[in-house]
PDB file of C-alpha atoms in Angstrom:
ATOM      1  CA  MET A   1      -0.017  -0.009  -0.004  1.00  0.00           C
ATOM      2  CA  LYS A   2       1.093   3.599  -0.533  1.00  0.00           C
ATOM      3  CA  LYS A   3       1.938   4.979   2.901  1.00  0.00           C
ATOM      4  CA  LEU A   4       2.395   8.753   2.903  1.00  0.00           C
ATOM      5  CA  ILE A   5       1.293  12.077   4.136  1.00  0.00           C
ATOM      6  CA  ILE A   6       0.498  14.971   1.751  1.00  0.00           C
ATOM      7  CA  LEU A   7       1.923  18.103   3.342  1.00  0.00           C
ATOM      8  CA  SER A   8       0.528  20.699   0.953  1.00  0.00           C
ATOM      9  CA  GLY A   9      -1.919  18.801  -1.212  1.00  0.00           C
ATOM     10  CA  ILE A  10      -1.527  17.365  -4.649  1.00  0.00           C
ATOM     11  CA  ALA A  11      -1.663  20.801  -6.232  1.00  0.00           C
ATOM     12  CA  ALA A  12       1.743  21.556  -4.602  1.00  0.00           C
ATOM     13  CA  VAL A  13       3.409  18.764  -6.529  1.00  0.00           C
ATOM     14  CA  LEU A  14       4.413  20.873  -9.531  1.00  0.00           C
ATOM     15  CA  LEU A  15       6.326  20.233 -12.728  1.00  0.00           C
ATOM     16  CA  LEU A  16       9.716  21.741 -12.121  1.00  0.00           C
ATOM     17  CA  SER A  17      11.458  21.186 -15.417  1.00  0.00           C
ATOM     18  CA  PRO A  18      11.165  23.496 -18.397  1.00  0.00           C
ATOM     19  CA  THR A  19      10.521  20.465 -20.578  1.00  0.00           C
ATOM     20  CA  ALA A  20       7.925  18.798 -18.446  1.00  0.00           C
ATOM     21  CA  PHE A  21       4.689  17.448 -19.881  1.00  0.00           C
ATOM     22  CA  ALA A  22       1.736  19.705 -18.971  1.00  0.00           C
ATOM     23  CA  GLY A  23      -0.713  18.174 -16.542  1.00  0.00           C
ATOM     24  CA  GLU A  24       1.384  15.278 -15.286  1.00  0.00           C
ATOM     25  CA  ILE A  25       2.046  15.124 -11.574  1.00  0.00           C
ATOM     26  CA  LYS A  26       5.715  14.149 -11.526  1.00  0.00           C
ATOM     27  CA  HIS A  27       8.993  16.002 -10.933  1.00  0.00           C
ATOM     28  CA  GLY A  28       9.480  16.462 -14.613  1.00  0.00           C
ATOM     29  CA  MET A  29      12.746  15.525 -16.185  1.00  0.00           C
ATOM     30  CA  TYR A  30      16.396  14.901 -15.595  1.00  0.00           C
ATOM     31  CA  THR A  31      18.264  16.443 -18.573  1.00  0.00           C
ATOM     32  CA  PRO A  32      21.936  16.790 -19.476  1.00  0.00           C
ATOM     33  CA  GLY A  33      22.055  20.597 -19.134  1.00  0.00           C
ATOM     34  CA  TYR A  34      20.051  23.121 -17.144  1.00  0.00           C
ATOM     35  CA  GLN A  35      20.465  26.071 -14.775  1.00  0.00           C
ATOM     36  CA  ALA A  36      22.272  25.333 -11.523  1.00  0.00           C
ATOM     37  CA  PRO A  37      20.069  25.464  -8.431  1.00  0.00           C
ATOM     38  CA  ASP A  38      20.270  27.510  -5.262  1.00  0.00           C
ATOM     39  CA  ASP A  39      18.709  25.491  -2.442  1.00  0.00           C
ATOM     40  CA  TYR A  40      16.890  22.176  -1.808  1.00  0.00           C
ATOM     41  CA  VAL A  41      13.210  22.030  -2.555  1.00  0.00           C
ATOM     42  CA  ASP A  42      10.627  20.070  -0.631  1.00  0.00           C
ATOM     43  CA  SER A  43       7.960  18.901  -3.117  1.00  0.00           C
ATOM     44  CA  GLY A  44       5.311  19.003  -0.367  1.00  0.00           C
ATOM     45  CA  SER A  45       4.767  15.264  -0.137  1.00  0.00           C
ATOM     46  CA  ARG A  46       6.394  12.483   1.723  1.00  0.00           C
ATOM     47  CA  TRP A  47       6.118   8.885   2.915  1.00  0.00           C
ATOM     48  CA  GLY A  48       5.553   8.159   6.592  1.00  0.00           C
ATOM     49  CA  THR A  49       6.214  10.945   9.019  1.00  0.00           C
ATOM     50  CA  THR A  50       8.929  13.454   9.952  1.00  0.00           C
ATOM     51  CA  GLY A  51      10.339  10.667  12.139  1.00  0.00           C
ATOM     52  CA  GLY A  52      11.086   8.478   9.155  1.00  0.00           C
ATOM     53  CA  ALA A  53       9.382   5.880   6.979  1.00  0.00           C
ATOM     54  CA  THR A  54       9.391   2.242   5.932  1.00  0.00           C
ATOM     55  CA  ILE A  55       9.098   2.167   2.108  1.00  0.00           C
ATOM     56  CA  SER A  56       8.708  -0.888  -0.113  1.00  0.00           C
ATOM     57  CA  TYR A  57      10.415  -1.124  -3.479  1.00  0.00           C
ATOM     58  CA  SER A  58      10.552  -3.447  -6.469  1.00  0.00           C
ATOM     59  CA  TYR A  59      11.972  -3.857  -9.934  1.00  0.00           C
ATOM     60  CA  SER A  60       9.071  -3.552 -12.372  1.00  0.00           C
ATOM     61  CA  ASN A  61      11.090  -4.319 -15.494  1.00  0.00           C
ATOM     62  CA  LEU A  62      14.487  -2.754 -14.735  1.00  0.00           C
ATOM     63  CA  LEU A  63      16.289  -6.099 -14.479  1.00  0.00           C
ATOM     64  CA  SER A  64      15.233  -7.035 -18.039  1.00  0.00           C
ATOM     65  CA  GLY A  65      18.026  -4.728 -19.063  1.00  0.00           C
ATOM     66  CA  LEU A  66      18.741  -1.369 -20.659  1.00  0.00           C
ATOM     67  CA  PRO A  67      20.818  -0.379 -23.722  1.00  0.00           C
ATOM     68  CA  GLY A  68      24.430  -0.548 -22.674  1.00  0.00           C
ATOM     69  CA  GLY A  69      24.471  -4.078 -21.326  1.00  0.00           C
ATOM     70  CA  ILE A  70      24.553  -3.535 -17.499  1.00  0.00           C
ATOM     71  CA  SER A  71      23.950  -6.908 -15.888  1.00  0.00           C
ATOM     72  CA  ALA A  72      20.914  -7.595 -13.703  1.00  0.00           C
ATOM     73  CA  ALA A  73      23.240  -8.061 -10.726  1.00  0.00           C
ATOM     74  CA  ASP A  74      24.879  -4.704 -11.236  1.00  0.00           C
ATOM     75  CA  LEU A  75      21.415  -3.056 -11.796  1.00  0.00           C
ATOM     76  CA  ARG A  76      20.453  -4.447  -8.412  1.00  0.00           C
ATOM     77  CA  SER A  77      23.704  -3.218  -6.831  1.00  0.00           C
ATOM     78  CA  ALA A  78      23.283   0.247  -8.211  1.00  0.00           C
ATOM     79  CA  THR A  79      19.702   0.456  -6.869  1.00  0.00           C
ATOM     80  CA  GLU A  80      20.692  -0.848  -3.486  1.00  0.00           C
ATOM     81  CA  GLU A  81      23.625   1.609  -3.248  1.00  0.00           C
ATOM     82  CA  ALA A  82      21.346   4.527  -4.182  1.00  0.00           C
ATOM     83  CA  LEU A  83      18.781   3.526  -1.542  1.00  0.00           C
ATOM     84  CA  MET A  84      21.483   2.993   1.068  1.00  0.00           C
ATOM     85  CA  LEU A  85      22.905   6.387   0.317  1.00  0.00           C
ATOM     86  CA  TRP A  86      19.640   8.187   1.158  1.00  0.00           C
ATOM     87  CA  ALA A  87      19.177   5.915   4.194  1.00  0.00           C
ATOM     88  CA  THR A  88      22.590   6.965   5.498  1.00  0.00           C
ATOM     89  CA  TYR A  89      21.302  10.451   6.157  1.00  0.00           C
ATOM     90  CA  ALA A  90      17.683   9.959   7.185  1.00  0.00           C
ATOM     91  CA  PRO A  91      15.626   7.227   8.995  1.00  0.00           C
ATOM     92  CA  LEU A  92      14.380   5.619   5.788  1.00  0.00           C
ATOM     93  CA  HIS A  93      13.850   1.838   5.773  1.00  0.00           C
ATOM     94  CA  PHE A  94      13.619   0.304   2.332  1.00  0.00           C
ATOM     95  CA  VAL A  95      12.261  -3.243   2.000  1.00  0.00           C
ATOM     96  CA  GLU A  96      12.244  -5.016  -1.362  1.00  0.00           C
ATOM     97  CA  GLU A  97       9.064  -6.823  -2.412  1.00  0.00           C
ATOM     98  CA  VAL A  98       8.187  -9.004  -5.391  1.00  0.00           C
ATOM     99  CA  ASP A  99       6.946  -6.663  -8.071  1.00  0.00           C
ATOM    100  CA  SER A 100       3.259  -6.410  -9.022  1.00  0.00           C
ATOM    101  CA  GLY A 101       1.408  -3.925 -11.147  1.00  0.00           C
ATOM    102  CA  PRO A 102       1.379  -2.922 -14.817  1.00  0.00           C
ATOM    103  CA  VAL A 103       4.300  -2.552 -17.206  1.00  0.00           C
ATOM    104  CA  PRO A 104       5.902   0.845 -16.607  1.00  0.00           C
ATOM    105  CA  SER A 105       4.255   3.775 -18.396  1.00  0.00           C
ATOM    106  CA  ASP A 106       2.883   7.227 -17.518  1.00  0.00           C
ATOM    107  CA  THR A 107      -0.646   5.884 -17.397  1.00  0.00           C
ATOM    108  CA  ALA A 108      -2.276   6.073 -13.982  1.00  0.00           C
ATOM    109  CA  TYR A 109      -3.072   2.812 -12.198  1.00  0.00           C
ATOM    110  CA  ALA A 110      -4.649   1.955  -8.833  1.00  0.00           C
ATOM    111  CA  ALA A 111      -2.129   1.772  -5.987  1.00  0.00           C
ATOM    112  CA  GLY A 112      -3.702  -1.310  -4.475  1.00  0.00           C
ATOM    113  CA  SER A 113      -1.113  -3.457  -2.660  1.00  0.00           C
ATOM    114  CA  HIS A 114       1.737  -2.740  -5.141  1.00  0.00           C
ATOM    115  CA  PRO A 115       5.176  -1.753  -3.828  1.00  0.00           C
ATOM    116  CA  ASP A 116       5.681   1.961  -3.132  1.00  0.00           C
ATOM    117  CA  LEU A 117       8.618   2.504  -5.403  1.00  0.00           C
ATOM    118  CA  ARG A 118       8.510   0.523  -8.661  1.00  0.00           C
ATOM    119  CA  ILE A 119      11.686   0.986 -10.674  1.00  0.00           C
ATOM    120  CA  GLY A 120      11.667   0.322 -14.403  1.00  0.00           C
ATOM    121  CA  HIS A 121      12.012   1.720 -17.905  1.00  0.00           C
ATOM    122  CA  HIS A 122      10.111   2.729 -20.972  1.00  0.00           C
ATOM    123  CA  TYR A 123      10.767   4.890 -24.023  1.00  0.00           C
ATOM    124  CA  ILE A 124      10.667   8.648 -23.233  1.00  0.00           C
ATOM    125  CA  ASP A 125      12.432  10.531 -25.994  1.00  0.00           C
ATOM    126  CA  GLY A 126      15.702   8.742 -26.643  1.00  0.00           C
ATOM    127  CA  ASP A 127      18.816  10.911 -27.123  1.00  0.00           C
ATOM    128  CA  SER A 128      17.043  13.515 -29.204  1.00  0.00           C
ATOM    129  CA  GLY A 129      15.044  16.657 -28.433  1.00  0.00           C
ATOM    130  CA  ALA A 130      15.196  17.514 -24.734  1.00  0.00           C
ATOM    131  CA  ASN A 131      16.999  14.237 -24.123  1.00  0.00           C
ATOM    132  CA  VAL A 132      15.076  13.364 -20.955  1.00  0.00           C
ATOM    133  CA  LEU A 133      17.086  10.669 -19.207  1.00  0.00           C
ATOM    134  CA  ALA A 134      14.501   9.602 -16.569  1.00  0.00           C
ATOM    135  CA  HIS A 135      11.607  10.790 -14.522  1.00  0.00           C
ATOM    136  CA  ALA A 136      10.038   9.937 -11.196  1.00  0.00           C
ATOM    137  CA  TYR A 137       6.774  10.612  -9.410  1.00  0.00           C
ATOM    138  CA  TYR A 138       6.623  12.292  -6.062  1.00  0.00           C
ATOM    139  CA  PRO A 139       4.732  10.457  -3.276  1.00  0.00           C
ATOM    140  CA  PHE A 140       1.716  12.565  -4.214  1.00  0.00           C
ATOM    141  CA  SER A 141      -1.166  10.147  -3.757  1.00  0.00           C
ATOM    142  CA  THR A 142      -2.382   7.160  -1.741  1.00  0.00           C
ATOM    143  CA  THR A 143      -4.523   5.922  -4.639  1.00  0.00           C
ATOM    144  CA  ASP A 144      -2.442   6.570  -7.739  1.00  0.00           C
ATOM    145  CA  GLY A 145       0.091   3.731  -8.153  1.00  0.00           C
ATOM    146  CA  ARG A 146       2.533   5.956 -10.023  1.00  0.00           C
ATOM    147  CA  ALA A 147       3.423   7.708  -6.729  1.00  0.00           C
ATOM    148  CA  GLY A 148       7.066   6.969  -6.086  1.00  0.00           C
ATOM    149  CA  ASP A 149       7.701   5.164  -9.393  1.00  0.00           C
ATOM    150  CA  VAL A 150      10.977   5.674 -11.280  1.00  0.00           C
ATOM    151  CA  HIS A 151      11.198   5.416 -15.088  1.00  0.00           C
ATOM    152  CA  PHE A 152      14.445   5.325 -17.046  1.00  0.00           C
ATOM    153  CA  ASP A 153      14.443   6.120 -20.750  1.00  0.00           C
ATOM    154  CA  ASN A 154      15.306   2.924 -22.674  1.00  0.00           C
ATOM    155  CA  GLY A 155      16.051   5.112 -25.637  1.00  0.00           C
ATOM    156  CA  ASN A 156      19.337   6.129 -23.969  1.00  0.00           C
ATOM    157  CA  THR A 157      22.478   4.086 -23.488  1.00  0.00           C
ATOM    158  CA  TRP A 158      23.405   3.411 -19.849  1.00  0.00           C
ATOM    159  CA  ARG A 159      26.650   2.609 -18.051  1.00  0.00           C
ATOM    160  CA  LEU A 160      28.129   2.218 -14.560  1.00  0.00           C
ATOM    161  CA  ASN A 161      31.895   2.262 -15.218  1.00  0.00           C
ATOM    162  CA  LEU A 162      33.607   5.587 -15.900  1.00  0.00           C
ATOM    163  CA  GLY A 163      34.935   5.608 -19.439  1.00  0.00           C
ATOM    164  CA  ASP A 164      32.248   3.400 -20.892  1.00  0.00           C
ATOM    165  CA  PRO A 165      29.848   5.057 -23.364  1.00  0.00           C
ATOM    166  CA  GLY A 166      26.480   6.153 -22.058  1.00  0.00           C
ATOM    167  CA  ILE A 167      24.798   7.823 -19.102  1.00  0.00           C
ATOM    168  CA  ASP A 168      25.728   6.870 -15.532  1.00  0.00           C
ATOM    169  CA  LEU A 169      22.780   4.911 -14.195  1.00  0.00           C
ATOM    170  CA  LEU A 170      23.919   5.189 -10.587  1.00  0.00           C
ATOM    171  CA  GLU A 171      23.875   9.011 -10.557  1.00  0.00           C
ATOM    172  CA  VAL A 172      20.522   9.167 -12.259  1.00  0.00           C
ATOM    173  CA  MET A 173      19.130   6.534  -9.845  1.00  0.00           C
ATOM    174  CA  VAL A 174      20.231   8.575  -6.852  1.00  0.00           C
ATOM    175  CA  HIS A 175      18.627  11.706  -8.317  1.00  0.00           C
ATOM    176  CA  GLU A 176      15.366  10.082  -9.249  1.00  0.00           C
ATOM    177  CA  LEU A 177      14.995   8.315  -5.916  1.00  0.00           C
ATOM    178  CA  GLY A 178      15.367  11.761  -4.375  1.00  0.00           C
ATOM    179  CA  HIS A 179      12.209  12.759  -6.180  1.00  0.00           C
ATOM    180  CA  SER A 180      10.452   9.549  -5.202  1.00  0.00           C
ATOM    181  CA  LEU A 181      11.207  10.500  -1.552  1.00  0.00           C
ATOM    182  CA  GLY A 182       9.757  14.012  -2.002  1.00  0.00           C
ATOM    183  CA  LEU A 183      12.643  16.244  -3.013  1.00  0.00           C
ATOM    184  CA  GLY A 184      12.196  18.596  -5.961  1.00  0.00           C
ATOM    185  CA  HIS A 185      14.617  20.247  -8.360  1.00  0.00           C
ATOM    186  CA  GLU A 186      16.521  23.194  -6.995  1.00  0.00           C
ATOM    187  CA  PRO A 187      15.209  26.105  -9.049  1.00  0.00           C
ATOM    188  CA  THR A 188      17.827  28.894  -9.050  1.00  0.00           C
ATOM    189  CA  SER A 189      21.619  29.161  -9.475  1.00  0.00           C
ATOM    190  CA  GLY A 190      23.675  28.503  -6.413  1.00  0.00           C
ATOM    191  CA  ASN A 191      24.482  25.313  -4.484  1.00  0.00           C
ATOM    192  CA  THR A 192      25.743  22.166  -6.153  1.00  0.00           C
ATOM    193  CA  ALA A 193      23.524  19.154  -5.458  1.00  0.00           C
ATOM    194  CA  ILE A 194      22.696  15.741  -6.848  1.00  0.00           C
ATOM    195  CA  MET A 195      19.136  17.162  -6.985  1.00  0.00           C
ATOM    196  CA  ASN A 196      20.274  19.739  -9.576  1.00  0.00           C
ATOM    197  CA  PRO A 197      18.074  19.205 -12.666  1.00  0.00           C
ATOM    198  CA  TYR A 198      21.025  18.341 -14.890  1.00  0.00           C
ATOM    199  CA  TYR A 199      23.207  15.353 -15.381  1.00  0.00           C
ATOM    200  CA  GLY A 200      26.669  15.896 -13.913  1.00  0.00           C
ATOM    201  CA  SER A 201      28.534  12.575 -14.471  1.00  0.00           C
ATOM    202  CA  ARG A 202      29.962  12.902 -10.892  1.00  0.00           C
ATOM    203  CA  TYR A 203      30.454   9.219  -9.982  1.00  0.00           C
ATOM    204  CA  SER A 204      33.026   6.700 -11.220  1.00  0.00           C
ATOM    205  CA  GLY A 205      31.357   3.342 -10.648  1.00  0.00           C
ATOM    206  CA  LEU A 206      29.688   1.239  -7.993  1.00  0.00           C
ATOM    207  CA  GLY A 207      30.765   2.230  -4.549  1.00  0.00           C
ATOM    208  CA  THR A 208      31.474   5.910  -5.440  1.00  0.00           C
ATOM    209  CA  SER A 209      28.126   7.588  -4.917  1.00  0.00           C
ATOM    210  CA  PHE A 210      27.738  10.533  -2.547  1.00  0.00           C
ATOM    211  CA  LEU A 211      25.366  13.337  -1.719  1.00  0.00           C
ATOM    212  CA  PHE A 212      26.136  17.022  -1.353  1.00  0.00           C
ATOM    213  CA  GLN A 213      25.303  18.904   1.836  1.00  0.00           C
ATOM    214  CA  ASP A 214      22.256  20.478   0.307  1.00  0.00           C
ATOM    215  CA  ASP A 215      20.854  17.065  -0.603  1.00  0.00           C
ATOM    216  CA  ILE A 216      21.414  15.940   2.980  1.00  0.00           C
ATOM    217  CA  ASN A 217      19.755  19.048   4.392  1.00  0.00           C
ATOM    218  CA  GLY A 218      16.765  18.465   2.114  1.00  0.00           C
ATOM    219  CA  ILE A 219      16.119  14.850   2.995  1.00  0.00           C
ATOM    220  CA  ARG A 220      16.527  15.587   6.724  1.00  0.00           C
ATOM    221  CA  ALA A 221      14.146  18.491   6.465  1.00  0.00           C
ATOM    222  CA  ILE A 222      11.485  15.973   5.276  1.00  0.00           C
ATOM    223  CA  TYR A 223      12.207  12.902   7.350  1.00  0.00           C
ATOM    224  CA  GLY A 224      14.370  14.086  10.258  1.00  0.00           C
ATOM    225  CA  THR A 225      17.849  13.000  11.316  1.00  0.00           C
ATOM    226  CA  GLY A 226      19.022   9.412  11.879  1.00  0.00           C
ATOM    227  CA  THR A 227      19.855   6.490   9.699  1.00  0.00           C
ATOM    228  CA  GLY A 228      17.847   3.769   7.965  1.00  0.00           C
ATOM    229  CA  SER A 229      18.342   0.435   6.294  1.00  0.00           C
ATOM    230  CA  VAL A 230      17.901  -1.564   3.083  1.00  0.00           C
ATOM    231  CA  THR A 231      16.424  -5.093   3.070  1.00  0.00           C
ATOM    232  CA  PRO A 232      16.741  -6.755  -0.373  1.00  0.00           C
ATOM    233  CA  LEU A 233      14.854  -9.922  -1.173  1.00  0.00           C
ATOM    234  CA  GLY A 234      16.704 -12.934   0.187  1.00  0.00           C
ATOM    235  CA  THR A 235      18.161 -11.130   3.226  1.00  0.00           C
ATOM    236  CA  ALA A 236      16.551 -11.933   6.552  1.00  0.00           C
ATOM    237  CA  VAL A 237      18.117  -9.050   8.409  1.00  0.00           C
ATOM    238  CA  PRO A 238      18.018  -5.411   7.263  1.00  0.00           C
ATOM    239  CA  LEU A 239      21.393  -3.919   6.306  1.00  0.00           C
ATOM    240  CA  PRO A 240      21.807  -0.755   8.443  1.00  0.00           C
ATOM    241  CA  ALA A 241      23.007   2.261   6.652  1.00  0.00           C
ATOM    242  CA  ALA A 242      25.461   2.785   9.464  1.00  0.00           C
ATOM    243  CA  ALA A 243      27.367  -0.271   8.098  1.00  0.00           C
ATOM    244  CA  TRP A 244      28.246   1.727   5.060  1.00  0.00           C
ATOM    245  CA  MET A 245      30.269   4.101   7.169  1.00  0.00           C
ATOM    246  CA  GLY A 246      32.317   1.225   8.577  1.00  0.00           C
ATOM    247  CA  LEU A 247      32.534  -1.154   5.571  1.00  0.00           C
ATOM    248  CA  GLY A 248      32.323   1.232   2.685  1.00  0.00           C
ATOM    249  CA  MET A 249      29.645   0.700   0.014  1.00  0.00           C
ATOM    250  CA  MET A 250      31.474  -2.077  -1.817  1.00  0.00           C
ATOM    251  CA  GLY A 251      31.784  -3.958   1.434  1.00  0.00           C
ATOM    252  CA  VAL A 252      28.058  -3.563   2.153  1.00  0.00           C
ATOM    253  CA  LEU A 253      27.203  -4.723  -1.326  1.00  0.00           C
ATOM    254  CA  GLY A 254      29.439  -7.723  -0.840  1.00  0.00           C
ATOM    255  CA  VAL A 255      27.501  -8.623   2.334  1.00  0.00           C
ATOM    256  CA  VAL A 256      24.260  -8.331   0.399  1.00  0.00           C
ATOM    257  CA  ARG A 257      25.450 -10.705  -2.372  1.00  0.00           C
ATOM    258  CA  ARG A 258      26.677 -13.245   0.170  1.00  0.00           C
ATOM    259  CA  ARG A 259      23.408 -13.214   2.121  1.00  0.00           C
ATOM    260  CA  ARG A 260      21.460 -13.609  -1.182  1.00  0.00           C
ATOM    261  CA  ARG A 261      23.547 -16.606  -2.153  1.00  0.00           C
ATOM    262  CA  GLN A 262      23.134 -18.188   1.265  1.00  0.00           C
ATOM    263  CA  ALA A 263      19.342 -17.680   1.158  1.00  0.00           C
ATOM    264  CA  ALA A 264      19.182 -19.320  -2.318  1.00  0.00           C
TER     265      ALA A 264
END
């Protein structure tokens, strides 16, 4: 079920990109070039409470692959790293569920008992025109299943390793999940942030993701301070975000893989 509180009503969930589709209630677009922002933006909607949230997630069709040839295992690792990154700075507890619901599209569907964040892909505009890389829906509704969903453009080529051709999936994943959690684009020139509405190619592979201070301030303004966890399918015990600080992200991902193999 969708579990959230609307802080300012659905009308407050606005299209914040200059290339957004009129009338759709999502953050808009992540594009390769746009004006630098000034300060974090709370979209006006969130999951749970200011004391944190437990949020379910699933892979709608992401693991079927994207142009560029990233393996299903690495797509999982990138997603888990991005979730763990946000959980490092706020009490957010992500629990993977078996996916249910329709094939990803921008058509509304009933929330029902589907996972909160469904991560997948469909064609948006390829590498032409505005070159929209991905988009995500704010947690704007308890009845519209699109709330929280992330869609990558399967008309673009995707990579994880620096130097390979394509767009860095990890950076775009971190950015889009920020929208799924309630953060908007930062609208004016100023602070550097992952939530800037442009693609920065800032990471260099799995285990290298980070947030800027403005991103951290934003997520804490919505959910409070503390740390959370990520519980992938096949892991009986949640992986606390605090483990990242001690093991490093690659160490945490190694623990996830070992637990998944043991469960199998």
